[in-house]
XYZ file of N, CA and C in Angstrom:
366
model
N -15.325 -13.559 5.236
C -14.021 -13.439 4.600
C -13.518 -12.000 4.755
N -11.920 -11.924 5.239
C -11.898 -10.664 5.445
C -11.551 -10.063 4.386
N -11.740 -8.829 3.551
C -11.185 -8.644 2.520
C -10.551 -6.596 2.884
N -9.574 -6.583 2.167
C -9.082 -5.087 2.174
C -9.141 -4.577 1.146
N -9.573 -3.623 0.501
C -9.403 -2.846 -0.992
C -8.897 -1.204 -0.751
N -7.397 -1.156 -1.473
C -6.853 -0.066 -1.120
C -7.587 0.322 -2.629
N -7.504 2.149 -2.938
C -7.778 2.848 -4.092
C -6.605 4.129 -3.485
N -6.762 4.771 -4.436
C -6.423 5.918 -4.287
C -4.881 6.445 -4.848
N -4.527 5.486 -5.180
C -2.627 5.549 -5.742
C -2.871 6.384 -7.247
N -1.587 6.759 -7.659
C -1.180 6.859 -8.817
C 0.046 8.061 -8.903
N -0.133 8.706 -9.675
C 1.213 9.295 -10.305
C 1.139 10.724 -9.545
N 2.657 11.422 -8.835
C 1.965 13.177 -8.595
C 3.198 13.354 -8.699
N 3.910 14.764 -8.632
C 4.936 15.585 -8.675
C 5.509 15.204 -7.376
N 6.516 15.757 -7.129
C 6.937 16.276 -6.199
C 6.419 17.534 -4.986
N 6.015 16.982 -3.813
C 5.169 18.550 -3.231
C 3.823 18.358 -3.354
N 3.592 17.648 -4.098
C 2.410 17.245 -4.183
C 1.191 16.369 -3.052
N -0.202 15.826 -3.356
C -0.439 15.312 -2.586
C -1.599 14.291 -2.889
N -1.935 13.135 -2.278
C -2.900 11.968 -2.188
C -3.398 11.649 -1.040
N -4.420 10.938 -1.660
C -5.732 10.564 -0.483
C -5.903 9.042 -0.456
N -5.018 8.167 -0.330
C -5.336 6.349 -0.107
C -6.807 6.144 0.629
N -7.399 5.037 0.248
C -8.527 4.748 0.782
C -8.569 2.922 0.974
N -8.661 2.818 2.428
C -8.669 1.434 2.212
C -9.922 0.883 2.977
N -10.930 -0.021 1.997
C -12.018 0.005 2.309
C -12.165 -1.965 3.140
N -12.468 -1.973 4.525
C -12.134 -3.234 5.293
C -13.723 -3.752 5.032
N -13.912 -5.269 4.528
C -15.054 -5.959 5.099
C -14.848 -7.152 5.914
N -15.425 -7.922 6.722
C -15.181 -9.019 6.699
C -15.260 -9.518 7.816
N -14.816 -8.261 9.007
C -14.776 -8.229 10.309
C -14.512 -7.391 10.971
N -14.817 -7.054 12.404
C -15.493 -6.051 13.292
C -14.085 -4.773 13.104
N -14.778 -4.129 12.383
C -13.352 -3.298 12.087
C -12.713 -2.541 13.638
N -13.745 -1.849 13.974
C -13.469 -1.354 15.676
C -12.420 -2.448 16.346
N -12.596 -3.536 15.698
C -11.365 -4.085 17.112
C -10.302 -4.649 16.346
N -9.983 -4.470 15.329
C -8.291 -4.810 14.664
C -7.964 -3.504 14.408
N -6.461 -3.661 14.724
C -5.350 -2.969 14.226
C -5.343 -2.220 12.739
N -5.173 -1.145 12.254
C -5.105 -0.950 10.818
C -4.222 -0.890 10.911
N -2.808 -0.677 9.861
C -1.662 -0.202 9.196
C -1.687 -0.024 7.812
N -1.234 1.108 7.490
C -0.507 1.515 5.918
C 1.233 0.908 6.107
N 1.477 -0.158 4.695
C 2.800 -0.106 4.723
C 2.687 0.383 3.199
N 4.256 0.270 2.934
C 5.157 -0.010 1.714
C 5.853 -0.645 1.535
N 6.150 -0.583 0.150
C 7.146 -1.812 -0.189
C 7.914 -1.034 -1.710
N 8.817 -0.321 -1.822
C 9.484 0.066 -2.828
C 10.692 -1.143 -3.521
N 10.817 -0.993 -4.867
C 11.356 -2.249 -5.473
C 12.971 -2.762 -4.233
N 13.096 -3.984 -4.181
C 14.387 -4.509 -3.418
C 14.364 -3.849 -2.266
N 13.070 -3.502 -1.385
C 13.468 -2.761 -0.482
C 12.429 -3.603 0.117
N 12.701 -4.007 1.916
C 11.799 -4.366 2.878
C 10.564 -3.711 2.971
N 9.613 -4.898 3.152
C 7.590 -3.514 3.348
C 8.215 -3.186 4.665
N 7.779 -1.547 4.898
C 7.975 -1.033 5.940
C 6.568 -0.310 6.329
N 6.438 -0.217 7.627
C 5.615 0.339 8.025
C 5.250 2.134 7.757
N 4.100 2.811 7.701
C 4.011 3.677 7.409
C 3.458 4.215 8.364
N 1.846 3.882 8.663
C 1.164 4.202 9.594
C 0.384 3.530 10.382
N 0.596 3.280 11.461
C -0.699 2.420 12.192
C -1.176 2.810 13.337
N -2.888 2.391 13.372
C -3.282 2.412 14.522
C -3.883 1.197 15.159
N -3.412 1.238 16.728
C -3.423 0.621 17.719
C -5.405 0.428 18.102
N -5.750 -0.778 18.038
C -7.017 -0.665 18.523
C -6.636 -0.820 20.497
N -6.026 -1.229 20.657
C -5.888 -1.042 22.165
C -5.688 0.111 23.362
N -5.355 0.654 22.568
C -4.910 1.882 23.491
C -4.794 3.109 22.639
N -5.628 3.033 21.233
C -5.788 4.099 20.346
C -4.494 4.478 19.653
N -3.497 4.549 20.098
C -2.340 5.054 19.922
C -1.797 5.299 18.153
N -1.186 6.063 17.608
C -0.786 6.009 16.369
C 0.438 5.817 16.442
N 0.929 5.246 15.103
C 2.486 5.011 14.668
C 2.782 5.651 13.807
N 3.850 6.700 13.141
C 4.390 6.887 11.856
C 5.662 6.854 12.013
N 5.969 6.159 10.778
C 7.300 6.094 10.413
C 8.010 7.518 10.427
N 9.407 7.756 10.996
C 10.283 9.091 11.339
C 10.179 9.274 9.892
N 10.171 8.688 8.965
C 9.883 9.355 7.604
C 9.187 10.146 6.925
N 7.984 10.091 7.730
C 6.671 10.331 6.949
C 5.869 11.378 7.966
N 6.547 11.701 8.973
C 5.879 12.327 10.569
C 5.581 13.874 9.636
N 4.661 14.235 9.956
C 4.364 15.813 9.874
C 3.967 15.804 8.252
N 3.694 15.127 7.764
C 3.541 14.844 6.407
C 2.371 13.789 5.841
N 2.507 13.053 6.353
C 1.354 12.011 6.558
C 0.196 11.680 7.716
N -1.087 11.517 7.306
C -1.840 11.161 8.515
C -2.669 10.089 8.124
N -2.940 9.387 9.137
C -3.800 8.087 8.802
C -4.858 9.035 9.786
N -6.185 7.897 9.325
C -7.381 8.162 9.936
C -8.413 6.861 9.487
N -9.039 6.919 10.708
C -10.443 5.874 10.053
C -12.341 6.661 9.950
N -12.829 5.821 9.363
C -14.382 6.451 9.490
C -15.191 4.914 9.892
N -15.073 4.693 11.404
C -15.621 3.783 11.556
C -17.192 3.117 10.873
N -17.897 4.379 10.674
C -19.031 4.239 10.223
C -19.147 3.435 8.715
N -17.708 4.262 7.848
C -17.908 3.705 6.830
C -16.656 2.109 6.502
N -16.537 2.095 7.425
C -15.439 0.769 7.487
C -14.113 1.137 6.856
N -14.005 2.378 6.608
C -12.466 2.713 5.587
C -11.612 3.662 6.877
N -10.380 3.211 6.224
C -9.142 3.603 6.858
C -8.261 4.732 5.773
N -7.827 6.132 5.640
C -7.787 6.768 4.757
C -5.870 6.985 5.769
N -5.315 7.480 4.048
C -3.826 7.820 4.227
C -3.597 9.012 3.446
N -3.612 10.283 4.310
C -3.962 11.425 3.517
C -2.057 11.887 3.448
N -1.507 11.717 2.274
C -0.157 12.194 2.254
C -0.087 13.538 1.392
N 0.978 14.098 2.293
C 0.911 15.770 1.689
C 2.699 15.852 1.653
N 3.189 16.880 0.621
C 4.434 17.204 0.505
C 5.160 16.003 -0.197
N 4.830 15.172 -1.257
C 5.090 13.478 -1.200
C 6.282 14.002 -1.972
N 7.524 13.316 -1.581
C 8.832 13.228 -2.061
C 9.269 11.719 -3.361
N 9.672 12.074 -3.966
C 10.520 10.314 -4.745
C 10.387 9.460 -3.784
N 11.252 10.038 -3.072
C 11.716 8.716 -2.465
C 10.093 7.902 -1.058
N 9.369 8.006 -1.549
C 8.091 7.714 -1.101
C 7.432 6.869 -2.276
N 8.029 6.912 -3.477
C 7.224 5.718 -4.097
C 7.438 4.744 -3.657
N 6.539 3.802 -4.455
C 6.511 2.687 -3.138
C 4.936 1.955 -3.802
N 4.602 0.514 -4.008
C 3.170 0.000 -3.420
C 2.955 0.089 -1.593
N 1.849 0.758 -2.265
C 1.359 0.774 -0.561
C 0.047 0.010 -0.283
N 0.018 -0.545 1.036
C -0.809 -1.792 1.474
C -1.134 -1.661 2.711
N -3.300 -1.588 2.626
C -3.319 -1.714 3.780
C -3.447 -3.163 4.293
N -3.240 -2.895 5.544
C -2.871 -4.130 6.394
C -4.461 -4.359 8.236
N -4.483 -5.758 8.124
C -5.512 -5.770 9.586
C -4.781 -7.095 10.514
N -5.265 -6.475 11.275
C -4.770 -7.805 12.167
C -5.805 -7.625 13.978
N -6.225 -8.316 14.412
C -6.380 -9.046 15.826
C -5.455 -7.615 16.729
N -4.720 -7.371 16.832
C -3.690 -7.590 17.538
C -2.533 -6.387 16.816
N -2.106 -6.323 15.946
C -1.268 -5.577 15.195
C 0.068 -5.106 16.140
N 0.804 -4.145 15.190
C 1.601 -3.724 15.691
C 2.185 -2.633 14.243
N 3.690 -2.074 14.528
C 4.155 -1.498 13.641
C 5.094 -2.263 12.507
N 4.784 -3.322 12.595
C 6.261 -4.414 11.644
C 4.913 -5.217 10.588
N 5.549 -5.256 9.251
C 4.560 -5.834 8.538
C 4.111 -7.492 9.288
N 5.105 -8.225 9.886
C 4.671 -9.375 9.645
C 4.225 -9.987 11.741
N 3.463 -8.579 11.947
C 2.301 -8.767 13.224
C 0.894 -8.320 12.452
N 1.337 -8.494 10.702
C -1.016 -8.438 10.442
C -0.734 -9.417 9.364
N -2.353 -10.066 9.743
C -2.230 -11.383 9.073
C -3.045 -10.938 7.874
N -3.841 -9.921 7.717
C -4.429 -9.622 6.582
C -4.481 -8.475 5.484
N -4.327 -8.571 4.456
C -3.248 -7.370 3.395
C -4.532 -7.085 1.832
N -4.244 -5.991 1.828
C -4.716 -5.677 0.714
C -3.940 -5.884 -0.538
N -4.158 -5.487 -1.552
C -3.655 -6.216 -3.016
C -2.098 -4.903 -3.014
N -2.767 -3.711 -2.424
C -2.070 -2.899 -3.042
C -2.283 -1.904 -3.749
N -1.240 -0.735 -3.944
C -1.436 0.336 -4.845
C -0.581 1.263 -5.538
N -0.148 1.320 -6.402
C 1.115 2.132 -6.738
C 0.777 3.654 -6.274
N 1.964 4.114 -6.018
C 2.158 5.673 -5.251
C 3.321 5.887 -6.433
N 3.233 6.581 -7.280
C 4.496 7.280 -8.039
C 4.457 8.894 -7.780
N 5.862 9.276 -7.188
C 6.181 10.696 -7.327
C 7.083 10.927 -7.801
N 6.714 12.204 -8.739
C 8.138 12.370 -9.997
C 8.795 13.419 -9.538
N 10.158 13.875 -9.839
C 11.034 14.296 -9.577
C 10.904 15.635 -10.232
C-alpha cells in the first residue's frame, strides 16, 4: 500500500522559514515522480515542486524559484521542502504527491498525502 505522510507545517512570520517532510512507503521510491503541491482556500492545487524520476530534472513554480528547494534522501525514503523567505500569500495545505510517471500538474500523480497546513502571518 502506498502511503505518503507529510509533517512539518504550521504557523511562521513573514521572512521566515520551514522544513516539510514527506515520508513515502509502499513503493520503489527511486522510480516515481515526487511533487510538493498546494492548495490555498477557493484556489486550484498548484504545483510547487517536482522531481522528474526520468531525466532527474526539477520543477518550481515561478513563484517559489530562489526561495524554495525540494530534495530527496533516497536512503531514508523522504522527500523534504525546505522553504525560506515564506510570504502570506504562500499559505496554503501543502501535499506531497507520487506517481509512476508524474509531471508538474496535480492531476498526472495518482498518489497524495493527507496534507499540511503552512500559515504565514503578515
Amino acid at each position: 500500500e502506498v502511503q505518503l505522510v507529510e509533517s512539518g507545517g504550521g504557523l511562521v512570520q513573514a521572512g521566515g522559514s520551514l522544513r516539510l517532510s514527506c515520508a513515502a512507503s509502499g513503493f520503489t521510491f527511486d522510480d516515481y515522480a515526487i511533487g510538493w503541491f498546494r492548495q490555498a482556500p477557493g484556489k486550484e492545487r498548484e504545483g510547487v515542486a517536482c522531481i522528474s524520476r526520468r531525466d532527474g530534472s526539477i520543477y518550481y513554480a515561478d513563484s517559489v524559484k530562489g526561495r524554495f528547494t525540494i530534495s530527496s534522501d533516497n536512503a531514508k525514503n523522504t522527500v523534504y521542502l525546505q522553504m525560506n523567505s515564506l510570504q502570506p500569500e504562500d499559505t496554503a495545505v501543502y501535499y506531497c504527491a507520487a506517481d509512476r510517471v508524474g509531471g508538474n500538474y496535480y492531476h498526472e500523480y495518482e498518489y497524495w498525502g493527507q496534507g499540511t497546513q503552512v500559515t504565514v502571518s503578515s
